[in-house]
N, CA, C and O atoms as CSV, one atom per row, in Angstrom:
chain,resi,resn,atom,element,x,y,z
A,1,UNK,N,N,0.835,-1.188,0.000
A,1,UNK,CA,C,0.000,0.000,0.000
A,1,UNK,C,C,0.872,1.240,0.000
A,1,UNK,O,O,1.987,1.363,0.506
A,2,UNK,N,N,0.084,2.225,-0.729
A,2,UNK,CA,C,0.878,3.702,-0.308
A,2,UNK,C,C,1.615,4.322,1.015
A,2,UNK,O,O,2.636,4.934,1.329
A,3,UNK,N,N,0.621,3.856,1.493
A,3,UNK,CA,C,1.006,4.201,3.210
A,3,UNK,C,C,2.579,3.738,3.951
A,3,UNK,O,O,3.549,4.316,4.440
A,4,UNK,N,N,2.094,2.219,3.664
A,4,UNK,CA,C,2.773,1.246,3.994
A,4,UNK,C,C,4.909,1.686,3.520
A,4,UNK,O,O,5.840,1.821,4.314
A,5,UNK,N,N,4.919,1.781,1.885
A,5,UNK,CA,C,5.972,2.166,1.674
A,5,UNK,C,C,6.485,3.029,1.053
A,5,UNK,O,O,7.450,3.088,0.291
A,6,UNK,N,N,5.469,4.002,1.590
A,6,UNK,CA,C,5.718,5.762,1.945
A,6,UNK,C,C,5.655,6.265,0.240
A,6,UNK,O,O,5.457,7.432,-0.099
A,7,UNK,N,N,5.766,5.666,-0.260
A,7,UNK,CA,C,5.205,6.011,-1.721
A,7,UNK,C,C,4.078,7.372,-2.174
A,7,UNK,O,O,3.080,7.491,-1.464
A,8,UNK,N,N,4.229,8.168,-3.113
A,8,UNK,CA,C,2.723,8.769,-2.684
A,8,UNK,C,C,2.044,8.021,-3.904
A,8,UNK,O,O,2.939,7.443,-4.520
A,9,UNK,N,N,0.915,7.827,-4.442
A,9,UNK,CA,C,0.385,7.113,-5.422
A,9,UNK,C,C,-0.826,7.835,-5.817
A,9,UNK,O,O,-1.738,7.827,-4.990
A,10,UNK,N,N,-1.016,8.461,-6.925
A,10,UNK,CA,C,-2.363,8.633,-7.293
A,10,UNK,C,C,-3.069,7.900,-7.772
A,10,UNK,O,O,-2.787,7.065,-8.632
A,11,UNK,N,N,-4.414,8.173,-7.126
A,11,UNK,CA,C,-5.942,7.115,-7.034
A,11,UNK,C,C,-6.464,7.345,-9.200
A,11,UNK,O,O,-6.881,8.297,-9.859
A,12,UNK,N,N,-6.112,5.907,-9.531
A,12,UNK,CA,C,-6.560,6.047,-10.936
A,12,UNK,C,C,-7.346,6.599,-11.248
A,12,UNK,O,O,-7.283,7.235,-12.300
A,13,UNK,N,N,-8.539,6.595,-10.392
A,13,UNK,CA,C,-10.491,6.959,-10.310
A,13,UNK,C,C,-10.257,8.214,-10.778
A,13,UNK,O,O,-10.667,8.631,-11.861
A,14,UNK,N,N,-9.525,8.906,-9.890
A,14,UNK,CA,C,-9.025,10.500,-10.056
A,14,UNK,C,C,-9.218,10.856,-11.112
A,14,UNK,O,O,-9.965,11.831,-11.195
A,15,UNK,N,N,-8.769,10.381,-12.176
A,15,UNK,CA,C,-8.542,11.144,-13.546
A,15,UNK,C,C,-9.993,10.988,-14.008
A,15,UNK,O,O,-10.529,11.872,-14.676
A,16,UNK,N,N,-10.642,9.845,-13.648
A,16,UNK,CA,C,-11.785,9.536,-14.399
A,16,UNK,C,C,-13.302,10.604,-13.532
A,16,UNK,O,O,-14.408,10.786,-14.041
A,17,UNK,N,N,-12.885,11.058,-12.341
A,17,UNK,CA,C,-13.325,11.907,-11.755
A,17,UNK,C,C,-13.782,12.967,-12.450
A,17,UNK,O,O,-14.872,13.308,-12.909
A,18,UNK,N,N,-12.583,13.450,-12.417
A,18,UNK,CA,C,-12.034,14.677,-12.908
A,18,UNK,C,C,-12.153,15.089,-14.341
A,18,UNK,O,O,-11.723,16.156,-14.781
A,19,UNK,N,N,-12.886,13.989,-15.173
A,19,UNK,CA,C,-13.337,14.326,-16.611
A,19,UNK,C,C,-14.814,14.279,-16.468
A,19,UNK,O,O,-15.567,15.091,-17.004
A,20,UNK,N,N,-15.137,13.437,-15.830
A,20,UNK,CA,C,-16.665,13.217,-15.700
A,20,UNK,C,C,-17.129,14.687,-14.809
A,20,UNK,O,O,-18.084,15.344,-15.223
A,21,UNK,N,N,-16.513,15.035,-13.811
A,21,UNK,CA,C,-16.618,16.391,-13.445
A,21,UNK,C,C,-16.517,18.402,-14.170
A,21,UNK,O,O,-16.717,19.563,-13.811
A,22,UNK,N,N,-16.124,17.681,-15.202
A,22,UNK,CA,C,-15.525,18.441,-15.991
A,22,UNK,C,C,-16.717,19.217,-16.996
A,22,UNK,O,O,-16.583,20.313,-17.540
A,23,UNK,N,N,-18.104,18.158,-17.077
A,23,UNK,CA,C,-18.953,18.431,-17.874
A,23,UNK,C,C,-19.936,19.133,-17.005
A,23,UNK,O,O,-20.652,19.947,-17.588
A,24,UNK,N,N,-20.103,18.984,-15.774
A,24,UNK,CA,C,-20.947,20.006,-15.077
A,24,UNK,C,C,-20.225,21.501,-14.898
A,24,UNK,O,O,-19.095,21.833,-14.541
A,25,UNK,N,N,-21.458,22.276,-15.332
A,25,UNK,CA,C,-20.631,23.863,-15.492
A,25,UNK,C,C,-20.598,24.410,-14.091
A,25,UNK,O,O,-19.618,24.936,-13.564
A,26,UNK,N,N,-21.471,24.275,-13.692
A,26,UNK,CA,C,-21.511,25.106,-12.136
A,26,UNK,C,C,-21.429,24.096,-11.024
A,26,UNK,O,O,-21.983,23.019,-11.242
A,27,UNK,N,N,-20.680,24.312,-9.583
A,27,UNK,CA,C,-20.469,23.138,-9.000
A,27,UNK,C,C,-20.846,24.141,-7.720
A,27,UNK,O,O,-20.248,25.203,-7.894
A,28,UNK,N,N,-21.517,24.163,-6.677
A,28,UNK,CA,C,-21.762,24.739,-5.656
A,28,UNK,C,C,-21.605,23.261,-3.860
A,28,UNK,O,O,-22.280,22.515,-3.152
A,29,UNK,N,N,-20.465,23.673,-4.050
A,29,UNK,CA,C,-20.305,22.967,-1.936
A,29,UNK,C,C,-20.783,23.421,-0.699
A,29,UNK,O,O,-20.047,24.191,-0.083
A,30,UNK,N,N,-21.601,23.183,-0.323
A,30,UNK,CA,C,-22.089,23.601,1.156
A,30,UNK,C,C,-21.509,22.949,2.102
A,30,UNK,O,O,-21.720,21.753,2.299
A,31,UNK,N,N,-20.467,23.881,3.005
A,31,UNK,CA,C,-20.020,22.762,4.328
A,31,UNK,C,C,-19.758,23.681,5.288
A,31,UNK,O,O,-20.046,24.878,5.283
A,32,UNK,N,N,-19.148,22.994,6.180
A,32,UNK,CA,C,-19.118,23.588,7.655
A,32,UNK,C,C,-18.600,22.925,8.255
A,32,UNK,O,O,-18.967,21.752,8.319
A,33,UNK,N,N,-17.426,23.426,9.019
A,33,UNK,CA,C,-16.355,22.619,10.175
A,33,UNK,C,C,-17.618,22.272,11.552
A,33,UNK,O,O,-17.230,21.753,12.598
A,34,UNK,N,N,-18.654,22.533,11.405
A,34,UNK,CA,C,-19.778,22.087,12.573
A,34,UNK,C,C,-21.329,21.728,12.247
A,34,UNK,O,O,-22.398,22.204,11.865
A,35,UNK,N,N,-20.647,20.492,12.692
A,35,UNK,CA,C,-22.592,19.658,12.898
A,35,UNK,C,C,-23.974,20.455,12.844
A,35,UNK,O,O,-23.641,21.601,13.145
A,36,UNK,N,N,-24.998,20.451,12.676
A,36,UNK,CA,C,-26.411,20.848,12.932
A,36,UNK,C,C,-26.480,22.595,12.712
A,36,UNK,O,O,-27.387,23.207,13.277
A,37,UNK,N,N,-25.486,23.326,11.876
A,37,UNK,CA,C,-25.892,24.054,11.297
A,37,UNK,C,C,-26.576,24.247,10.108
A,37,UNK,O,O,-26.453,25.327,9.530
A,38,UNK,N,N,-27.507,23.087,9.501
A,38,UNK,CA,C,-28.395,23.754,8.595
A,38,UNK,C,C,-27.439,23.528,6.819
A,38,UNK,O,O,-27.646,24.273,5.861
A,39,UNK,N,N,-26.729,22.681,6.812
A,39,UNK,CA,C,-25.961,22.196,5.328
A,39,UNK,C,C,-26.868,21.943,4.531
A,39,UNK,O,O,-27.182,22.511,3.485
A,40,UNK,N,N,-27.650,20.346,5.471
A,40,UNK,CA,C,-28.795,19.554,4.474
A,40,UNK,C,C,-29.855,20.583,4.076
A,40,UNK,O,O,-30.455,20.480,3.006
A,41,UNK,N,N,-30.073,21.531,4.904
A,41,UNK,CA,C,-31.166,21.954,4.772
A,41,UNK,C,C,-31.425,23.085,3.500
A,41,UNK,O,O,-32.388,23.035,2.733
A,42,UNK,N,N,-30.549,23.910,3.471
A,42,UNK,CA,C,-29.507,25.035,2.249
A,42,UNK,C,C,-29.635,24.074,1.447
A,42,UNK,O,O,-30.532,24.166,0.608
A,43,UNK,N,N,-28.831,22.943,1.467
A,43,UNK,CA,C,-28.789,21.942,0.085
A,43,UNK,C,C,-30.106,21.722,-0.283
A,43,UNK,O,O,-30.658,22.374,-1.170
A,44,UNK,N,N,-30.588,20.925,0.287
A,44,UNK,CA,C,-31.712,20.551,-0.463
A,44,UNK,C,C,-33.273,21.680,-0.883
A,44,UNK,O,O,-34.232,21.549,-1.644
A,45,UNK,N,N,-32.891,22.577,-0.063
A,45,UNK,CA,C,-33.493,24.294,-0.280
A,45,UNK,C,C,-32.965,24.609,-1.511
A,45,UNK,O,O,-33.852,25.021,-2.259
A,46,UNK,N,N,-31.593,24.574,-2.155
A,46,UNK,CA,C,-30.998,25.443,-2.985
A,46,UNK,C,C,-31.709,24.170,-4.040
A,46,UNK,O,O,-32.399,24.688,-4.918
A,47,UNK,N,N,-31.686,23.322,-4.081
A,47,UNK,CA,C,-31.476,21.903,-5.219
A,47,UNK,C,C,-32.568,22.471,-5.683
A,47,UNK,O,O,-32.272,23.000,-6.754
A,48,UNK,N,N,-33.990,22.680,-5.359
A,48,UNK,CA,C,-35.343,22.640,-5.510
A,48,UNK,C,C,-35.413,23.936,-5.894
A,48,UNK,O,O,-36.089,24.300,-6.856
A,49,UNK,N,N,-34.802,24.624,-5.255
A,49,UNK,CA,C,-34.886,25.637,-5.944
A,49,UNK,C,C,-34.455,25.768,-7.487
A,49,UNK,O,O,-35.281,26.060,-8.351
A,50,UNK,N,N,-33.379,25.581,-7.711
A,50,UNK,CA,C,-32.452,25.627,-9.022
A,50,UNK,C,C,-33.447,24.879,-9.615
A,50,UNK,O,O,-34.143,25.532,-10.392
A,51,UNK,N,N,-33.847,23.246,-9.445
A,51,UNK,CA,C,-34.731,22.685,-10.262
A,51,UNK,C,C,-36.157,23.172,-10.430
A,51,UNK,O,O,-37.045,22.567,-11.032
A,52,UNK,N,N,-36.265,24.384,-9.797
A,52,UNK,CA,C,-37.978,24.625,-10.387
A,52,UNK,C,C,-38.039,26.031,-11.119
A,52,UNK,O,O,-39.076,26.684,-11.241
A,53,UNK,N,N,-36.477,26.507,-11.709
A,53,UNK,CA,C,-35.979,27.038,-12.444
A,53,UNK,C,C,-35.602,26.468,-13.584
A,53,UNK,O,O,-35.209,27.035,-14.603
A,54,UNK,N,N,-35.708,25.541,-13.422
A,54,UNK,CA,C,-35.562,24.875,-14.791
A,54,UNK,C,C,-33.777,24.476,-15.192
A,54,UNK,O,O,-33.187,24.686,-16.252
A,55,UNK,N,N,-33.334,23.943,-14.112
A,55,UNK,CA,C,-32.182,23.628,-14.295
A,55,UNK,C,C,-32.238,22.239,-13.845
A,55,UNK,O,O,-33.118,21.671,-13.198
A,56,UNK,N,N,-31.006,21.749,-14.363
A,56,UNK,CA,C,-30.358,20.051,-14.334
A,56,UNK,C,C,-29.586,20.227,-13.078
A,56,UNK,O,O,-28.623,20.980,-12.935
A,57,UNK,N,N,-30.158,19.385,-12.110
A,57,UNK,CA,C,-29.770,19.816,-10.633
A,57,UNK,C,C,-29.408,18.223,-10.205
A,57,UNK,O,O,-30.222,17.310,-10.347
A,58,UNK,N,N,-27.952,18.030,-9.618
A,58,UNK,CA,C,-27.749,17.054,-8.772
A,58,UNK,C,C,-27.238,17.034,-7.503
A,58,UNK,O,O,-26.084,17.462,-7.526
A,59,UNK,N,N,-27.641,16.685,-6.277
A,59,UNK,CA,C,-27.276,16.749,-5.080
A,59,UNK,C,C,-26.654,15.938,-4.252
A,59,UNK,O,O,-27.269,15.312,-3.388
A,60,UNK,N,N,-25.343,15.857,-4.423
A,60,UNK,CA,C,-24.596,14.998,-3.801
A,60,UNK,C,C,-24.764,14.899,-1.971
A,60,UNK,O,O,-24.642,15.975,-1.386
A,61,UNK,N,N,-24.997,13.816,-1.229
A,61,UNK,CA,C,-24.984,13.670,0.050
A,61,UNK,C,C,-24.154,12.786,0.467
A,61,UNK,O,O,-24.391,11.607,0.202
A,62,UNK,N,N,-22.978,13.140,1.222
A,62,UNK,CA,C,-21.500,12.254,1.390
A,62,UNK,C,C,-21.727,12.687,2.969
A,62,UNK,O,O,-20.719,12.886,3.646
A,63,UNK,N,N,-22.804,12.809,3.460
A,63,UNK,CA,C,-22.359,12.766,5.167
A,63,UNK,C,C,-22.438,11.170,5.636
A,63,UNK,O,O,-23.551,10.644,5.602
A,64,UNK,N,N,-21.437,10.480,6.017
A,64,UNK,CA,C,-21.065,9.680,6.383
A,64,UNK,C,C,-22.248,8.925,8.105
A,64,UNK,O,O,-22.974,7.972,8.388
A,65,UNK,N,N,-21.721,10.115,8.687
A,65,UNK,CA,C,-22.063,10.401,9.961
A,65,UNK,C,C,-23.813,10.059,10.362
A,65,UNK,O,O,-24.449,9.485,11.246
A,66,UNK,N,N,-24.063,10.798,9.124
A,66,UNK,CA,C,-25.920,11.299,9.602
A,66,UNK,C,C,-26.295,11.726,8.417
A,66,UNK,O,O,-26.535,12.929,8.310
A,67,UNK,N,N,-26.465,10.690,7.027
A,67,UNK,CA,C,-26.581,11.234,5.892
A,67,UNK,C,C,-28.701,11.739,5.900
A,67,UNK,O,O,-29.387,10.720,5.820
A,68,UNK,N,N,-29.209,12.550,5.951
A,68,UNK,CA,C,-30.075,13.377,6.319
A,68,UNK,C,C,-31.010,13.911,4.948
A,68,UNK,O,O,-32.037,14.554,5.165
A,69,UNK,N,N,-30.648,13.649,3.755
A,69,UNK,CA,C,-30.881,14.305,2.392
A,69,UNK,C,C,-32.028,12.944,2.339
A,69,UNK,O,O,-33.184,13.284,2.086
A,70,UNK,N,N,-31.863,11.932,2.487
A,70,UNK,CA,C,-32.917,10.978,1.816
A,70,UNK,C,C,-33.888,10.897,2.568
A,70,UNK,O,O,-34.867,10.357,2.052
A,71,UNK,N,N,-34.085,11.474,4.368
A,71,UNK,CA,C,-35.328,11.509,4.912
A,71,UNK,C,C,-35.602,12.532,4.907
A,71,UNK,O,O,-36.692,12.605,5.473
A,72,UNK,N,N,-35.157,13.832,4.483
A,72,UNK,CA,C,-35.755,14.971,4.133
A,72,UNK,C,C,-36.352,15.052,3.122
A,72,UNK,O,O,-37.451,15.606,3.155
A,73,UNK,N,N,-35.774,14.461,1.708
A,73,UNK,CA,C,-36.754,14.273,0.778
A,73,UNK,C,C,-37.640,13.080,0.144
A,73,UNK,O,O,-37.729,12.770,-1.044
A,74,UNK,N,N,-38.201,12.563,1.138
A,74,UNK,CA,C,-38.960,11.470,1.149
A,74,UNK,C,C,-38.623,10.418,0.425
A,74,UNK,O,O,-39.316,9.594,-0.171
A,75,UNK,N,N,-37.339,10.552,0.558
A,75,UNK,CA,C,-36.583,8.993,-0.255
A,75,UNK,C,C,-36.346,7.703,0.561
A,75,UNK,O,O,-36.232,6.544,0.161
A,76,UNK,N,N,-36.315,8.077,1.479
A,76,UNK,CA,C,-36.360,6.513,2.686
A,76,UNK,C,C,-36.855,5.528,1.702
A,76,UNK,O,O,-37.786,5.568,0.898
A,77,UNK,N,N,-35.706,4.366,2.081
A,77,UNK,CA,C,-35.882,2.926,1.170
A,77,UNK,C,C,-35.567,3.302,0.131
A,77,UNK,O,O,-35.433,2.207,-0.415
A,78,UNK,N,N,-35.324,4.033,-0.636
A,78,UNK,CA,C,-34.913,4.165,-2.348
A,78,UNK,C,C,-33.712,3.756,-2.508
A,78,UNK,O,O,-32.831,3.986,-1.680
A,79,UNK,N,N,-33.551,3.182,-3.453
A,79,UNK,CA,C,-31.528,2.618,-3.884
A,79,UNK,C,C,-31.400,3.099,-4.880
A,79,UNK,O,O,-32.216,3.685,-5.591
A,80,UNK,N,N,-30.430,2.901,-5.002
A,80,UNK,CA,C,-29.642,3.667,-6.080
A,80,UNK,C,C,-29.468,2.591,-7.336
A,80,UNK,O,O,-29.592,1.449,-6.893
A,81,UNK,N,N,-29.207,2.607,-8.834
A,81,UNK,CA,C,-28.667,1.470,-9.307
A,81,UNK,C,C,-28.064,1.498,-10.669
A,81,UNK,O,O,-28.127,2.116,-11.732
A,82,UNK,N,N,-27.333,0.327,-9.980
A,82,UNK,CA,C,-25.781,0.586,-11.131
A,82,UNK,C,C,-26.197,0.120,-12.310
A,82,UNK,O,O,-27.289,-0.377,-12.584
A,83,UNK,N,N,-25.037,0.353,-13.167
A,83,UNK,CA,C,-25.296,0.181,-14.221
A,83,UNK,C,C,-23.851,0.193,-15.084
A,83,UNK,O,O,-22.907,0.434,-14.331
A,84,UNK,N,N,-23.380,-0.049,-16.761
A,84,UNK,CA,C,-22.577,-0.215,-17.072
A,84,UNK,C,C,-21.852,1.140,-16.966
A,84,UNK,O,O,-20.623,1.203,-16.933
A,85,UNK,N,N,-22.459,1.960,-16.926
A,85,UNK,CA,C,-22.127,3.318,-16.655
A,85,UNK,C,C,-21.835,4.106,-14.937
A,85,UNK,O,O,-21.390,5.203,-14.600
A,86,UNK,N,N,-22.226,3.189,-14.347
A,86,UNK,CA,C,-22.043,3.731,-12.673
A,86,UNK,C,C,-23.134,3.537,-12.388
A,86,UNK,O,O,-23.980,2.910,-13.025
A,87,UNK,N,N,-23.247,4.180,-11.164
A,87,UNK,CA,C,-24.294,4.195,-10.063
A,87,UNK,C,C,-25.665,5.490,-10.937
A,87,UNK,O,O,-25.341,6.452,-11.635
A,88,UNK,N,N,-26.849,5.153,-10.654
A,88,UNK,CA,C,-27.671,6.020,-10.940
A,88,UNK,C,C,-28.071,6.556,-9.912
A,88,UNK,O,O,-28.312,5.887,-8.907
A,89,UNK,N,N,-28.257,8.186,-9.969
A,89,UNK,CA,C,-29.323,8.519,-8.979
A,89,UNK,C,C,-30.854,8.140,-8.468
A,89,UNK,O,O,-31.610,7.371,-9.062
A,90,UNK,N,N,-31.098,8.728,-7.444
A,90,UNK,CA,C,-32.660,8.776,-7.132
A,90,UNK,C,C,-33.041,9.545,-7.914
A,90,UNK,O,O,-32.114,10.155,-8.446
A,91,UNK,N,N,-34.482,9.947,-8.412
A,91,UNK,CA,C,-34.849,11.099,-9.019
A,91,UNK,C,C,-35.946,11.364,-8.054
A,91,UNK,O,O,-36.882,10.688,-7.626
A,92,UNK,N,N,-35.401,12.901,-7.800
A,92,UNK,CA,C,-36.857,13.258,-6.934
A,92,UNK,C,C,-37.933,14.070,-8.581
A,92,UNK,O,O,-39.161,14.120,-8.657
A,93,UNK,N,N,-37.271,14.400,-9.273
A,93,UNK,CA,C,-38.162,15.011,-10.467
A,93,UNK,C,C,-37.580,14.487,-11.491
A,93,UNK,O,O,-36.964,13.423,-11.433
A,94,UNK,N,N,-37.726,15.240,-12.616
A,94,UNK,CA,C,-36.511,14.719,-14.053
A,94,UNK,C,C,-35.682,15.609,-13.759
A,94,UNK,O,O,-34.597,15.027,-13.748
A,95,UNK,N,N,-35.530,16.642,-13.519
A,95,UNK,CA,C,-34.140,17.640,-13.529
A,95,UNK,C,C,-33.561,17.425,-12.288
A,95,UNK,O,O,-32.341,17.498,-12.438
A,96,UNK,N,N,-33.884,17.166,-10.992
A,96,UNK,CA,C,-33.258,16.828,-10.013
A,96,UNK,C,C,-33.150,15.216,-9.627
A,96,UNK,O,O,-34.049,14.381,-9.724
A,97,UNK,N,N,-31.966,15.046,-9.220
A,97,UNK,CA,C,-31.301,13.409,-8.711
A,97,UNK,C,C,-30.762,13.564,-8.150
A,97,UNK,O,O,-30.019,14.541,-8.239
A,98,UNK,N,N,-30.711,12.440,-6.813
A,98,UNK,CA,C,-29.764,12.729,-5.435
A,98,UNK,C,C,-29.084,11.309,-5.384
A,98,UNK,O,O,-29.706,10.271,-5.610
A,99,UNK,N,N,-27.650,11.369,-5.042
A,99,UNK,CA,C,-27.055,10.206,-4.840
A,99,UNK,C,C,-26.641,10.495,-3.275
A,99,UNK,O,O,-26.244,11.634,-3.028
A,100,UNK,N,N,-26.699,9.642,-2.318
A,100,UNK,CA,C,-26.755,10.063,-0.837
A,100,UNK,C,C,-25.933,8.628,-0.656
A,100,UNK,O,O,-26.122,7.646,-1.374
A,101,UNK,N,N,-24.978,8.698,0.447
A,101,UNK,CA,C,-24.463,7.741,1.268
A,101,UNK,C,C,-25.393,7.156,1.768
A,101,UNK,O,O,-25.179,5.944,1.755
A,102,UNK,N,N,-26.352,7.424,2.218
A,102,UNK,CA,C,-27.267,6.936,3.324
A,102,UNK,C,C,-28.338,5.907,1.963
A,102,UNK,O,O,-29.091,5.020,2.365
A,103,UNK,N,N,-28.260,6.117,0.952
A,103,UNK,CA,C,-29.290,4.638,-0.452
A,103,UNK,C,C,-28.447,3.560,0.138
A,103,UNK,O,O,-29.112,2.555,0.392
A,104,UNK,N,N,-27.169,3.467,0.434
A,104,UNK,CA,C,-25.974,2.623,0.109
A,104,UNK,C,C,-26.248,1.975,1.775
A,104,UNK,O,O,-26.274,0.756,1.605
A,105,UNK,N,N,-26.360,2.127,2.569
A,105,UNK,CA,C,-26.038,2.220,4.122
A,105,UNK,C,C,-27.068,0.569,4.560
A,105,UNK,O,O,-28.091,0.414,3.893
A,106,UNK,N,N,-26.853,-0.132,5.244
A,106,UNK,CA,C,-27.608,-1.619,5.089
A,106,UNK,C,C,-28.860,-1.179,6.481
A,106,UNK,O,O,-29.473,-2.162,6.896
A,107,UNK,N,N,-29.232,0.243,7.183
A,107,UNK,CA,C,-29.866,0.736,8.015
A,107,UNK,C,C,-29.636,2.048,8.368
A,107,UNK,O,O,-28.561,2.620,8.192
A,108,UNK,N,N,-30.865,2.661,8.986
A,108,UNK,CA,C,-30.582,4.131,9.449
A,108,UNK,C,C,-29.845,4.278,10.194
A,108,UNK,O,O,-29.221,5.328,10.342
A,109,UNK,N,N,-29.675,2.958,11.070
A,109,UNK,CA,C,-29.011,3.403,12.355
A,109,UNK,C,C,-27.468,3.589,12.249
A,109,UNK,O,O,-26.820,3.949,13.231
């Protein structure tokens, strides 16, 4: 491993990231060095918003901790599913799709 013999190594995915990222024009991050200020809530406020503007809206949810985006928007139980192309989103509309840590997670708890 990298770690192991101090090597630094870049993650292959990276590049493939980083092109597939490349095609979304606008990229907006909501974060905060502190818990229960209101992230999910901005996010999924701003998402709905943008999408009832008539934009192609996707909302990434990577909280590990307390992923919060799929019981706010009435996605509880929804999965996600792969495909030869990757993982698909949820669709809460056609212009908006949420991919959340918490589709993936084997319980809420």
């Amino acid at each position: 491993s990298a770690c192991a013999s101090g090597e630094m190594q870049v993650d292959p995915a990276l590049k493939f990231v980083h092109d597939r990222m490349a095609s979304v024009k606008h990229k907006i991050l909501v974060l905060s060095g502190k818990g229960g200020v209101g992230k999910s809530t901005v996010s999924a406020q701003l998402a709905f918003t943008l999408a009832s503007q008539g934009h192609n809206v996707g909302l990434l949810d990577v909280d590990i901790c307390g992923p919060s985006i799929p019981r706010m928007l009435g996605l509880v139980g929804h999965e996600v599913h792969q495909s030869a192309s990757g993982w698909s989103p949820v669709y809460v509309e056609d212009n908006l799709g949420v991919m959340s840590i918490g589709f993936m997670l084997p319980s809420k708890d």
